[in-house]
XYZ file of N, CA, C and O in Angstrom:
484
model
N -23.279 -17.642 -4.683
C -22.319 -17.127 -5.638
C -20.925 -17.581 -5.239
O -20.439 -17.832 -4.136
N -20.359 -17.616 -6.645
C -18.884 -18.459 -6.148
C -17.783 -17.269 -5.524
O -17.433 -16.337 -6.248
N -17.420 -17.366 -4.508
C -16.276 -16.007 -4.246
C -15.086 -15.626 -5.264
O -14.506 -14.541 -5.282
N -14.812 -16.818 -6.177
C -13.872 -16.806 -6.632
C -13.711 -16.420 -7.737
O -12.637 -16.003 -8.170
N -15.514 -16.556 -8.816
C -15.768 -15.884 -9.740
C -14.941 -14.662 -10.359
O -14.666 -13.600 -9.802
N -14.598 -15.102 -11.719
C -13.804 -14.562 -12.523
C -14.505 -12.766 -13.015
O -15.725 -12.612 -13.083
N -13.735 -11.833 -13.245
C -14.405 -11.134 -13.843
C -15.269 -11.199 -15.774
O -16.074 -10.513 -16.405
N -14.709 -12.059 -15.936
C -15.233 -12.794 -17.507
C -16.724 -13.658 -17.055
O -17.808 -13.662 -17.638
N -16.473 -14.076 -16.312
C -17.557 -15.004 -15.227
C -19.173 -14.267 -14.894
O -20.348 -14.473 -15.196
N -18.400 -13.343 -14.116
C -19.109 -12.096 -13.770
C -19.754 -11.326 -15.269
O -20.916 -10.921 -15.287
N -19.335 -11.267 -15.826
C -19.623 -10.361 -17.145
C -20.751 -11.252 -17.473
O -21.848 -10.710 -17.602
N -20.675 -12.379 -17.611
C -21.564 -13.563 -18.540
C -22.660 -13.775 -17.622
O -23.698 -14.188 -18.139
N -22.659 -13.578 -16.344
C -23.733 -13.607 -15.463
C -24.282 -12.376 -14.999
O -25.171 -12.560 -14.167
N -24.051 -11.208 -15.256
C -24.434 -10.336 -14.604
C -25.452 -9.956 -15.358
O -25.850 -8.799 -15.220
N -26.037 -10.743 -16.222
C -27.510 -10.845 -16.967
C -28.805 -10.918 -15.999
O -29.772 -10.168 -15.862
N -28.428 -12.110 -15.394
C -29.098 -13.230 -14.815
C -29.177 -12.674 -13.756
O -28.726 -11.547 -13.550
N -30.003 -13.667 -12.575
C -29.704 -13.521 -11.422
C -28.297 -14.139 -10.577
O -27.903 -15.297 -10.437
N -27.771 -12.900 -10.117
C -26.638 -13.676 -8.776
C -26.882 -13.283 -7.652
O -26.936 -12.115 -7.267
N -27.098 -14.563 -6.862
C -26.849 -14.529 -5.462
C -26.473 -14.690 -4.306
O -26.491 -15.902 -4.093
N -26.148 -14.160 -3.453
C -25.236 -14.859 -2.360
C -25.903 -16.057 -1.907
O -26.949 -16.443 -2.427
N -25.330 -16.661 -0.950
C -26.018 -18.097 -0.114
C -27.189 -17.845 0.721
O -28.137 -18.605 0.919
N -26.969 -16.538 1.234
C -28.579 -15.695 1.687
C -29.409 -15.327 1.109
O -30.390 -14.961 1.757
N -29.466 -15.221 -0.528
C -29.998 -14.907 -1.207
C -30.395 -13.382 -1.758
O -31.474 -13.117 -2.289
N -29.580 -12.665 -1.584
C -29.274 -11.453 -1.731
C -28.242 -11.225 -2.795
O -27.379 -12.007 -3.195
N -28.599 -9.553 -3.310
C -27.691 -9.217 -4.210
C -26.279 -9.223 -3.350
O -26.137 -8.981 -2.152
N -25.091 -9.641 -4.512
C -23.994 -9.351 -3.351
C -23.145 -8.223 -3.379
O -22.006 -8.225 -2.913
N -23.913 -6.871 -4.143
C -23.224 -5.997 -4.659
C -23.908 -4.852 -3.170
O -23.266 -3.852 -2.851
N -25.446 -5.292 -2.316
C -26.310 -4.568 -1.601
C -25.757 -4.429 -0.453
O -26.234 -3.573 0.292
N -24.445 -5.337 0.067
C -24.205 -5.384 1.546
C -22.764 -4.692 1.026
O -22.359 -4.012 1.969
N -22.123 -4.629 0.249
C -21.049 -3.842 -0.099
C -21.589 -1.871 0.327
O -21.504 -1.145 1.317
N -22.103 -1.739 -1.047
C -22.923 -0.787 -0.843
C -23.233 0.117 0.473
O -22.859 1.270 0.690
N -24.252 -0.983 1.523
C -24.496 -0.013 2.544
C -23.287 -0.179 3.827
O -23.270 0.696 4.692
N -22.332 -1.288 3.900
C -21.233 -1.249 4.099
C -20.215 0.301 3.965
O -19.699 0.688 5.013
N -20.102 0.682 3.368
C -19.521 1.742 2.731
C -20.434 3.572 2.540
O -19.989 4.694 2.298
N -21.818 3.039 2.801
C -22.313 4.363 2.417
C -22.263 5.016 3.500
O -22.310 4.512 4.622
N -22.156 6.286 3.220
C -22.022 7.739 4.082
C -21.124 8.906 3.599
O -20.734 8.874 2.432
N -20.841 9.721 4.238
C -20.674 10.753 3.739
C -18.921 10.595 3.622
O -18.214 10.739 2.625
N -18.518 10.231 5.092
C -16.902 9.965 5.426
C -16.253 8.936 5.023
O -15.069 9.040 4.704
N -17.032 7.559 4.957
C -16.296 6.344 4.865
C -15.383 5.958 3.934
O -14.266 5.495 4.161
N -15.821 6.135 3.029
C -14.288 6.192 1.723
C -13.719 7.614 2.099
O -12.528 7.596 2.410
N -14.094 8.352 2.118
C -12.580 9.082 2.310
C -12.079 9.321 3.241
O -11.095 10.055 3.162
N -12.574 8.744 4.778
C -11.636 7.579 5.931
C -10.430 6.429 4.859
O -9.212 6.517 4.703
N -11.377 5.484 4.330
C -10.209 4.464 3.989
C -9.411 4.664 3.012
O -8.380 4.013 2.844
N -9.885 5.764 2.128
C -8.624 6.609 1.143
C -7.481 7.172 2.292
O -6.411 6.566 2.336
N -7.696 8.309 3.207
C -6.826 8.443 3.861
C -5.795 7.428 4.948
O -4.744 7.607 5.563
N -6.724 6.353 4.776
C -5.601 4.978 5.341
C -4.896 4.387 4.691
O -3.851 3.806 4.983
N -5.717 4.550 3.228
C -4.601 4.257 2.332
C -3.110 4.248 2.292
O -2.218 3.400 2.276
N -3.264 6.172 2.277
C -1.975 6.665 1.710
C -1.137 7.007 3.238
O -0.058 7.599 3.230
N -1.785 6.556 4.489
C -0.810 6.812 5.514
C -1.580 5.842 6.988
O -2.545 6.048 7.724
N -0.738 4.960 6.897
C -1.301 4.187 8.077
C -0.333 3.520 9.175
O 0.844 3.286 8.900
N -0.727 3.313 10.064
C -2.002 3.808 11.078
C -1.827 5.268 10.958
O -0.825 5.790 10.470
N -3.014 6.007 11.500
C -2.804 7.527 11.838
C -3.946 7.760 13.015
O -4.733 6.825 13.159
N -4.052 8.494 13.560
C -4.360 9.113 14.559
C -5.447 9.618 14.567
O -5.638 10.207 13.502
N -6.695 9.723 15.588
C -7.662 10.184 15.229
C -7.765 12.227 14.804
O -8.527 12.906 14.116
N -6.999 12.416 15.346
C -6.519 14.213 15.445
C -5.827 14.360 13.889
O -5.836 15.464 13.344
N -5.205 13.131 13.189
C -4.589 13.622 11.935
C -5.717 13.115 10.889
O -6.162 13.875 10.030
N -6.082 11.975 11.006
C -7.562 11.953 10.384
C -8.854 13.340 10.272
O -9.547 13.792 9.360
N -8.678 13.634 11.686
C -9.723 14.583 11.429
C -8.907 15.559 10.277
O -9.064 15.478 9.059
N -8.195 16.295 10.840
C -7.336 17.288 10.398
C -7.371 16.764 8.294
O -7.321 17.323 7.199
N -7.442 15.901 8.660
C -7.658 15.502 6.334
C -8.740 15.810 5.966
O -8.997 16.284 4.859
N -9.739 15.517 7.098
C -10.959 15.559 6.561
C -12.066 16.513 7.108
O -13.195 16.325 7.561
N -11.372 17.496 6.910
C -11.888 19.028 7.118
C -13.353 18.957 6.557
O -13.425 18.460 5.433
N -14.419 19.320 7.073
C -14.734 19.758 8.190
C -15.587 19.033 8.442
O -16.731 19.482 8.513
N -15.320 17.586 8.680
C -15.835 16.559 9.800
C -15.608 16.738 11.252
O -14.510 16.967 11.760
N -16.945 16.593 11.998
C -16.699 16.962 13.344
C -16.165 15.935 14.249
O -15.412 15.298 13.512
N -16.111 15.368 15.489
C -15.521 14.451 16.095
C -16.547 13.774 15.695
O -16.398 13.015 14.738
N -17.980 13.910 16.416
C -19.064 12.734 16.244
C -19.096 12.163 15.083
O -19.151 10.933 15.081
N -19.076 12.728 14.072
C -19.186 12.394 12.859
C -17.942 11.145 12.273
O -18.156 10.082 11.689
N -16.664 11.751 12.683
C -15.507 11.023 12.516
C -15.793 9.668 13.224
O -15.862 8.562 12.686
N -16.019 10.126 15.172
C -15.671 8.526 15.760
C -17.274 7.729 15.350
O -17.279 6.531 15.632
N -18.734 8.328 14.664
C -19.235 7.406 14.205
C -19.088 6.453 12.966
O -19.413 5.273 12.833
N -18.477 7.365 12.075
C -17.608 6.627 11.180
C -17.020 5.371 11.315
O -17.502 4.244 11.204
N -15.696 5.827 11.618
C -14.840 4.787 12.555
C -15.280 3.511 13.098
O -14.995 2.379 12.707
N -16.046 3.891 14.094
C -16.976 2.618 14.912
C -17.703 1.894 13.879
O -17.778 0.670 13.984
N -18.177 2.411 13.023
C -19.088 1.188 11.688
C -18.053 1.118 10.980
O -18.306 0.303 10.093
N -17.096 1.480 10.870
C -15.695 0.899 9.813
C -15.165 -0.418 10.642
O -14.581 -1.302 10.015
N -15.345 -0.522 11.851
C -14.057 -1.259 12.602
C -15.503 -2.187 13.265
O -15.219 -3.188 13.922
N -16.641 -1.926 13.127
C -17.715 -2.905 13.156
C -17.503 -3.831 11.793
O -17.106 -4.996 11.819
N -17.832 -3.112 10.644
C -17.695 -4.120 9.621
C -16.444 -4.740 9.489
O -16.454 -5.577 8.586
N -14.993 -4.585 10.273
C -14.049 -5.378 10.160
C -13.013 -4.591 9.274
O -11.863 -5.028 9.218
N -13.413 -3.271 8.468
C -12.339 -2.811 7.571
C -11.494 -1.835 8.355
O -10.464 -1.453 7.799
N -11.748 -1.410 9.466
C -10.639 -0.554 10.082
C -10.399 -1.508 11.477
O -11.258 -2.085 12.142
N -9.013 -1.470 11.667
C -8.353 -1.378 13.296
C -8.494 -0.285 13.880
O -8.316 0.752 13.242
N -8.918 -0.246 15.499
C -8.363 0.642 16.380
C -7.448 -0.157 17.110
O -7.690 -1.344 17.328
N -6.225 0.506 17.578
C -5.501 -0.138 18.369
C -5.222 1.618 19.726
O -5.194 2.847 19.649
N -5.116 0.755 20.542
C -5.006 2.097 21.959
C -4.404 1.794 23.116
O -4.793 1.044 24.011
N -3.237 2.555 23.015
C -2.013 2.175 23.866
C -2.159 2.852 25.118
O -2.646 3.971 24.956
N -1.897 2.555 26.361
C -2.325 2.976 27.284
C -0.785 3.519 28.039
O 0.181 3.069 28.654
N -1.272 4.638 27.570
C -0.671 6.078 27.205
C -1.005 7.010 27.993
O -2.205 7.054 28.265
N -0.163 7.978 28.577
C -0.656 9.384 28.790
C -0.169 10.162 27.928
O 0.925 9.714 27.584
N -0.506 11.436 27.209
C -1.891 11.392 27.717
C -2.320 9.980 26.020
O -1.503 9.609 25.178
N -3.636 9.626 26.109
C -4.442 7.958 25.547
C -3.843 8.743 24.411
O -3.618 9.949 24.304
N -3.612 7.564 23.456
C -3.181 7.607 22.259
C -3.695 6.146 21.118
O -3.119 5.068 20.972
N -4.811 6.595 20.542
C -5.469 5.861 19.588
C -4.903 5.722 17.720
O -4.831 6.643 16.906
N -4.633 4.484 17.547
C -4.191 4.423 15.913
C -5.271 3.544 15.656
O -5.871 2.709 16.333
N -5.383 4.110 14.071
C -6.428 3.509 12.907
C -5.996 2.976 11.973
O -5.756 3.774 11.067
N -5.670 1.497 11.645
C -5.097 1.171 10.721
C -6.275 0.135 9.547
O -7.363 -0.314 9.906
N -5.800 0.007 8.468
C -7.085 -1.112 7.886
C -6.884 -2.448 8.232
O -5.828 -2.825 8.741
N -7.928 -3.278 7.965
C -7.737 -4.489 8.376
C -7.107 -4.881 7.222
O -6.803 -3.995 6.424
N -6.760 -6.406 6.882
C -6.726 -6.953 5.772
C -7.991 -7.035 4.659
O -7.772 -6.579 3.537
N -9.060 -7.503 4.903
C -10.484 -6.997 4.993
C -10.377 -5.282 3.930
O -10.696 -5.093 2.756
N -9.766 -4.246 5.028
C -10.122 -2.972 4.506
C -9.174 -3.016 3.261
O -9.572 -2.425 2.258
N -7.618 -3.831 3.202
C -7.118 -3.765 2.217
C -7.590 -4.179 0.969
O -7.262 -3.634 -0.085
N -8.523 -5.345 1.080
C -8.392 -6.416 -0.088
C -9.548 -5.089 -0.556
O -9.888 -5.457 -1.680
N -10.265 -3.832 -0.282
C -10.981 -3.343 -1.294
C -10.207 -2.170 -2.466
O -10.737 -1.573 -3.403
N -8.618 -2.130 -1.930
C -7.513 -1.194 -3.050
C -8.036 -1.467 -4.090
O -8.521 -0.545 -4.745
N -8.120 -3.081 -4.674
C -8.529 -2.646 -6.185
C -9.632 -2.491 -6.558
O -9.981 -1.911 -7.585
N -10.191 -2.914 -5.888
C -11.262 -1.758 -6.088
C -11.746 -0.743 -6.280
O -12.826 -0.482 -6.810
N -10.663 0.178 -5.690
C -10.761 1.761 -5.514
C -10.319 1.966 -6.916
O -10.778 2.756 -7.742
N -9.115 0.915 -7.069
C -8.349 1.132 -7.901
C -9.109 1.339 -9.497
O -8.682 2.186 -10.282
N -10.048 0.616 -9.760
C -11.172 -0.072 -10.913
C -11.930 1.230 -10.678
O -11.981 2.019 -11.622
N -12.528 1.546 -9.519
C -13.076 2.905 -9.481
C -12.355 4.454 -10.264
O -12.633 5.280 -11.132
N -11.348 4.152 -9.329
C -10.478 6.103 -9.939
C -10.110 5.649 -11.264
O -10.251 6.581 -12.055
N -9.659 4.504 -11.872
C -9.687 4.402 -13.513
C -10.696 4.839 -14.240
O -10.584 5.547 -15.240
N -11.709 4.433 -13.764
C -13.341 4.943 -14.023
C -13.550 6.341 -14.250
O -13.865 6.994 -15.244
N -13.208 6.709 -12.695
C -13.206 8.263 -12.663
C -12.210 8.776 -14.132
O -12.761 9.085 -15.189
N -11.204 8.785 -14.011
C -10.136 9.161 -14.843
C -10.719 8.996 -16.357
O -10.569 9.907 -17.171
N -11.090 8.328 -16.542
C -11.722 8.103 -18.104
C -13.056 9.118 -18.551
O -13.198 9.747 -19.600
N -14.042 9.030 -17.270
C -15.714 9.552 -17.559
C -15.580 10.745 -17.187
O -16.159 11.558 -17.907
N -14.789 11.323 -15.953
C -15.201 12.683 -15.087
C -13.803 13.452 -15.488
O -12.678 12.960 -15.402
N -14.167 14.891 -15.988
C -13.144 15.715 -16.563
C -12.627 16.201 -15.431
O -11.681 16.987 -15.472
């Protein structure tokens, strides 16, 4: 599939089969990329304030526990969409920022909450 593919492009093919160069849907590695309970609303909250802290992260996302948060995290910053950066600090002091990667999915979100806004009262 071409990366560069137009959304008009996309429309006219999304009949058919598309596939990546692996031969896979390329909508399936997005998908489990992203699935869980925290992960978008980890990179929503990086959105609107970044870097932040693992203690102010938690604190948004009431009532995620630590494990839950730093497993998050660790498969966010595995797939490349979050930074940790950790300054060696007393006492340690960890920031979470997105990658470029985590940015380029805004419009996305963006195409999403329009969605929302239109279908869900």
């Amino acid at each position: 599939m071409n990366p560069k593919m137009s959304y008009q492009e996309f429309q006219q093919k999304v009949g058919s089969i598309i596939l990546t160069e692996q031969g896979n849907c390329p909508v399936t590695p997005v998908i489990q990329m992203l699935q869980g309970k925290w992960k978008l609303q980890i990179i929503y909250e990086l959105c609107i304030q970044s870097p932040m802290r693992f203690g102010e992260l938690k604190k948004m996302l009431k009532p995620i526990t630590n494990t839950m948060l730093t497993n998050a995290l660790r498969e966010l910053e595995g797939d490349e969409l979050v930074c940790r950066v950790q300054y060696n600090e007393i006492p340690p002091r960890v920031e979470y920022s997105l990658t470029e990667k985590g940015r380029d999915l805004l419009p996305v979100f963006y195409a999403i909450s329009q969605w929302g806004m239109k279908y869900i009262p």
